[in-house]
Amino acid sequence: MTVQEESPAPVLRVRDLVKEYGEGDARVRALRGVSLDVERGDYVAVMGASGSGKSTLMNILGCLDVPTSGTYLIDGADAGRLDEHQLAVLRNRRVGFVFQSFNLIPRMSALANVELPLVYGGIPQAARRERALAALEQVGLTDRVHHEPNQLSGGQQQRVAVARALVTAPALLLADEPTGNLDTASTGDVLEIMDRLSASGRTIVLITHEDDVAAHAKRVIRLVDGEVVEDRRQAPVDGPPPRLPQGEDAA
Ligand code: ADP
Ligand code: MG
């Protein structure tokens, strides 16, 4: 795979992305020609009402789904030209996902959950463990590594999910409503981690319909009915946090 041949390329380059579901009368145009670039180190909030196409966009950007037409490059690699296997490799190495519902594997420890992308990536066991522990340290869960998901609060589970997304040192962190199932305190914890990751150079695309959450980003893109209607830069609310996470360096 030739993922890194154009290293100065933006992390994302999206052109005229269209996604239609269904046929005939039942056809839904979920995306109607979305174009955008995301540069390395940016922190983007994608906003929009329910049904505006946010999850559709994220699933395509994360190579979980394919567009009806249009192109998108991830870290310089044209996803439309990759076969299934190459896409799976791109997804595993270049993209970290955080979902609203955490999506941790039950009856597996936090540590084992975080190691999983490295298992798929063929990383040897000792290195896996070291990197997973470092990722869990970044999200403040060093004292919970042997707990299983049902022994953790929602906020802690989402922090495990963030560690799992980070452990491969992806070019892009994609989060779909990551605080949608969390209380105010846990939302604050997760957003603080995102702020720190952003300050340390990570590239983040976070989907949300909440203004308070979007306020943490450097840039806000608004979707209405599958189209970008606004794309603006802003000063993030809290500024860079005081302490940088230790462990893995930024992608
Ligand atoms: P959001 O995440 O902003 O709420 P979605 O991307 O989930 O929006 O959905 C955008 C539109 O596409 C909606 O009208 C939704 O009903 C439709 N849609 C999403 N997924 C599917 C699917 N698998 N099959 C048919 N329609 C879908
Ligand atoms: Mg959604």
Coordinates of C-alpha atoms and ligand atoms in Angstrom, one line a residue:
M1 CA 0.0 0.0 0.0
T2 CA 1.2 3.5 -0.8
V3 CA -0.4 5.3 2.0
Q4 CA 2.5 7.6 2.9
E5 CA 3.9 8.5 -0.6
E6 CA 2.4 12.0 -0.3
S7 CA 3.1 12.8 3.3
P8 CA 2.4 16.6 3.1
A9 CA -1.1 15.8 1.9
P10 CA -3.9 16.8 4.1
V11 CA -5.2 14.1 6.5
L12 CA -8.5 14.2 4.6
R13 CA -9.3 15.4 1.1
V14 CA -12.9 15.0 0.2
R15 CA -14.5 15.9 -3.1
D16 CA -18.1 15.9 -4.2
L17 CA -19.1 13.0 -1.9
V18 CA -22.6 11.7 -2.6
K19 CA -24.3 8.9 -0.7
E20 CA -27.7 7.6 -1.6
Y21 CA -29.5 4.8 0.3
G22 CA -32.3 2.8 -1.2
E23 CA -33.9 2.8 -4.7
G24 CA -36.7 4.6 -6.5
D25 CA -39.3 6.2 -4.2
A26 CA -37.5 5.0 -1.1
R27 CA -34.2 6.7 -2.2
V28 CA -32.6 8.9 0.4
R29 CA -29.8 11.3 -0.6
A30 CA -27.9 11.4 2.7
L31 CA -24.9 13.3 1.3
R32 CA -25.3 15.7 -1.6
G33 CA -21.8 16.6 -2.7
V34 CA -19.6 17.2 0.3
S35 CA -16.1 18.6 -0.3
L36 CA -13.6 19.5 2.4
D37 CA -10.0 19.2 3.5
V38 CA -8.7 18.6 7.0
E39 CA -5.1 19.5 7.6
R40 CA -2.9 17.7 10.1
G41 CA -3.4 18.9 13.6
D42 CA -6.9 20.4 13.0
Y43 CA -9.8 19.8 15.4
V44 CA -13.1 19.9 13.5
A45 CA -16.6 19.6 14.9
V46 CA -19.1 18.4 12.4
M47 CA -22.5 19.7 13.5
G48 CA -26.1 19.3 12.2
A49 CA -29.5 18.1 13.1
S50 CA -30.5 14.5 13.4
G51 CA -30.7 13.0 9.9
S52 CA -28.4 15.7 8.3
G53 CA -25.8 13.0 7.2
K54 CA -23.2 13.3 10.0
S55 CA -22.9 9.6 10.7
T56 CA -23.0 8.8 7.0
L57 CA -20.1 11.1 6.4
M58 CA -18.1 9.7 9.3
N59 CA -18.7 6.1 8.2
I60 CA -17.4 6.9 4.8
L61 CA -14.4 8.9 6.1
G62 CA -13.6 6.0 8.3
C63 CA -13.8 3.5 5.5
L64 CA -16.7 1.7 7.2
D65 CA -19.0 2.5 4.2
V66 CA -18.4 3.5 0.6
P67 CA -19.9 6.6 -1.2
T68 CA -22.2 6.4 -4.2
S69 CA -19.9 8.9 -6.0
G70 CA -17.1 11.3 -5.2
T71 CA -13.5 10.8 -3.9
Y72 CA -11.8 10.9 -0.6
L73 CA -8.2 10.6 0.3
I74 CA -7.0 9.6 3.8
D75 CA -3.5 10.6 4.6
G76 CA -2.8 10.7 0.8
A77 CA -4.3 7.3 0.0
D78 CA -7.3 7.3 -2.4
A79 CA -9.8 5.1 -0.6
G80 CA -11.8 4.6 -3.8
R81 CA -8.8 2.8 -5.4
L82 CA -8.2 0.4 -2.6
D83 CA -9.5 -3.1 -2.5
E84 CA -11.3 -4.5 0.6
H85 CA -8.1 -5.7 2.2
Q86 CA -6.2 -2.5 1.6
L87 CA -9.2 -0.5 3.0
A88 CA -9.2 -2.7 6.1
V89 CA -5.4 -2.0 6.6
L90 CA -6.0 1.7 6.1
R91 CA -8.8 1.7 8.6
N92 CA -6.8 -0.2 11.1
R93 CA -3.6 1.8 10.8
R94 CA -4.7 5.3 9.9
V95 CA -8.1 5.9 11.6
G96 CA -9.1 5.6 15.3
F97 CA -12.9 5.5 16.0
V98 CA -14.9 6.5 19.0
F99 CA -18.6 5.8 19.0
Q100 CA -21.5 7.1 21.0
S101 CA -22.2 3.7 22.5
F102 CA -18.5 2.9 23.3
N103 CA -18.5 -0.5 21.4
L104 CA -16.2 -2.2 23.8
I105 CA -16.1 -6.0 23.8
P106 CA -17.8 -7.3 27.0
R107 CA -16.0 -9.7 29.3
M108 CA -12.6 -8.5 28.1
S109 CA -10.5 -6.2 30.3
A110 CA -9.9 -2.6 29.4
L111 CA -6.3 -3.6 28.6
A112 CA -7.4 -6.4 26.2
N113 CA -9.9 -4.1 24.5
V114 CA -7.2 -1.5 23.9
E115 CA -4.8 -4.1 22.7
L116 CA -7.2 -5.4 20.1
P117 CA -6.4 -3.1 17.2
L118 CA -2.8 -4.0 17.7
V119 CA -3.6 -7.7 17.6
Y120 CA -5.3 -7.1 14.2
G121 CA -2.2 -5.0 13.2
G122 CA 0.1 -7.9 14.0
I123 CA 2.1 -6.2 16.8
P124 CA 3.9 -8.6 19.1
Q125 CA 2.5 -9.2 22.5
A126 CA 5.0 -7.3 24.7
A127 CA 4.8 -4.2 22.5
R128 CA 1.0 -4.4 22.5
R129 CA 0.9 -4.5 26.2
E130 CA 3.3 -1.6 26.6
R131 CA 1.4 0.6 24.0
A132 CA -2.0 -0.3 25.5
L133 CA -0.9 0.6 29.0
A134 CA 0.5 3.9 27.7
A135 CA -2.8 4.7 25.9
L136 CA -4.8 3.9 29.1
E137 CA -2.4 6.2 31.0
Q138 CA -3.2 9.0 28.6
V139 CA -6.9 8.7 29.4
G140 CA -6.2 8.5 33.2
L141 CA -7.2 4.9 33.6
T142 CA -4.0 3.3 34.9
D143 CA -5.9 2.0 37.9
R144 CA -8.7 0.3 35.9
V145 CA -6.8 -1.7 33.3
H146 CA -8.0 -5.1 34.5
H147 CA -11.6 -4.0 34.8
E148 CA -14.2 -5.2 32.3
P149 CA -16.6 -2.8 30.7
N150 CA -19.5 -3.7 33.0
Q151 CA -17.3 -2.8 36.0
L152 CA -16.7 0.7 34.6
S153 CA -18.9 3.9 34.5
G154 CA -20.0 5.2 31.1
G155 CA -17.4 7.9 31.2
Q156 CA -14.6 5.4 32.0
Q157 CA -15.8 3.1 29.2
Q158 CA -15.6 5.9 26.8
R159 CA -12.1 6.8 28.0
V160 CA -11.2 3.1 27.3
A161 CA -12.7 3.6 23.8
V162 CA -10.6 6.7 23.3
A163 CA -7.4 4.8 24.4
R164 CA -8.4 2.0 21.9
A165 CA -8.7 4.6 19.1
L166 CA -5.4 6.1 20.0
V167 CA -3.3 3.0 20.5
T168 CA -2.4 2.6 16.8
A169 CA -1.2 6.3 16.6
P170 CA -3.7 7.0 13.8
A171 CA -3.5 9.9 11.4
L172 CA -7.1 10.7 12.2
L173 CA -9.3 10.4 15.2
L174 CA -13.0 10.2 14.3
A175 CA -15.6 10.5 17.0
D176 CA -19.3 10.2 16.4
E177 CA -21.3 11.9 19.2
P178 CA -18.7 10.6 21.8
T179 CA -20.4 12.4 24.7
G180 CA -24.0 11.7 23.6
N181 CA -24.5 9.0 26.2
L182 CA -22.5 10.7 29.0
D183 CA -23.4 12.8 32.0
T184 CA -22.0 16.3 32.4
A185 CA -19.0 15.3 34.4
S186 CA -18.0 12.5 32.1
T187 CA -18.6 14.7 29.1
G188 CA -16.1 17.2 30.6
D189 CA -13.5 14.4 31.2
V190 CA -13.7 13.2 27.6
L191 CA -13.6 16.7 26.1
E192 CA -10.6 17.5 28.3
I193 CA -8.8 14.4 26.8
M194 CA -9.7 15.5 23.3
D195 CA -8.4 19.0 24.1
R196 CA -5.1 17.6 25.3
L197 CA -4.8 15.3 22.2
S198 CA -5.5 18.3 20.0
A199 CA -2.8 20.3 21.8
S200 CA -0.4 17.5 21.3
G201 CA -0.9 17.6 17.5
R202 CA -3.6 14.9 16.9
T203 CA -6.0 15.4 14.0
I204 CA -9.6 15.1 15.3
V205 CA -13.0 15.1 13.6
L206 CA -15.7 15.0 16.2
I207 CA -19.4 14.8 15.3
T208 CA -21.9 16.4 17.7
H209 CA -25.2 18.3 17.7
E210 CA -24.3 20.1 21.0
D211 CA -22.9 23.6 20.9
D212 CA -21.0 23.1 24.2
V213 CA -19.1 20.2 22.7
A214 CA -18.4 21.9 19.4
A215 CA -17.0 24.9 21.3
H216 CA -13.9 22.9 22.0
A217 CA -13.0 22.5 18.3
K218 CA -10.9 24.9 16.2
R219 CA -13.2 24.6 13.3
V220 CA -17.0 24.0 12.9
I221 CA -18.6 22.5 9.8
R222 CA -22.3 22.5 9.7
L223 CA -24.4 20.0 7.6
V224 CA -28.0 20.6 6.6
D225 CA -29.7 17.8 4.5
G226 CA -26.4 16.3 3.4
E227 CA -24.7 19.6 2.4
V228 CA -22.1 21.8 4.0
V229 CA -23.7 25.1 4.8
E230 CA -21.1 26.5 7.0
D231 CA -17.3 26.0 7.6
R232 CA -15.7 28.4 10.0
R233 CA -12.7 28.7 12.3
Q234 CA -13.1 29.6 16.0
A235 CA -11.0 30.0 19.1
P236 CA -11.5 26.9 21.2
V237 CA -13.2 27.6 24.5
D238 CA -10.6 26.6 27.1
G239 CA -7.4 27.1 25.1
P240 CA -4.7 24.4 25.3
P241 CA -4.7 22.6 28.6
P242 CA -1.7 22.9 30.9
R243 CA -0.4 19.3 30.8
L244 CA 0.5 17.3 27.7
P245 CA -0.1 13.6 27.8
Q246 CA 3.0 11.5 28.2
G247 CA 3.6 8.3 26.2
E248 CA 3.0 8.2 22.5
D249 CA 4.1 11.1 20.4
A250 CA 1.6 12.8 18.1
A251 CA 0.9 11.5 14.6
Ligands
ADP1 P1 -27.1 11.9 11.4 O1 -26.0 11.1 11.9 O2 -26.8 13.4 11.1 O3 -28.3 11.8 12.3 P2 -27.3 9.9 9.3 O4 -26.1 10.1 8.5 O5 -27.4 8.8 10.2 O6 -27.6 11.3 10.0 O7 -28.5 9.9 8.3 C1 -28.7 10.7 7.1 C2 -29.9 10.3 6.3 O8 -29.7 9.0 5.7 C3 -31.2 10.1 7.2 O9 -32.3 10.5 6.4 C4 -31.2 8.6 7.4 O10 -32.5 8.2 7.6 C5 -30.7 8.1 6.2 N1 -29.9 6.8 6.4 C6 -28.8 6.6 7.2 N2 -28.4 5.3 7.1 C7 -29.3 4.7 6.3 C8 -29.4 3.4 5.8 N3 -28.5 2.4 6.2 N4 -30.4 3.1 5.0 C9 -31.3 4.0 4.6 N5 -31.2 5.3 5.0 C10 -30.2 5.6 5.8
MG2 MG -25.6 10.1 13.7

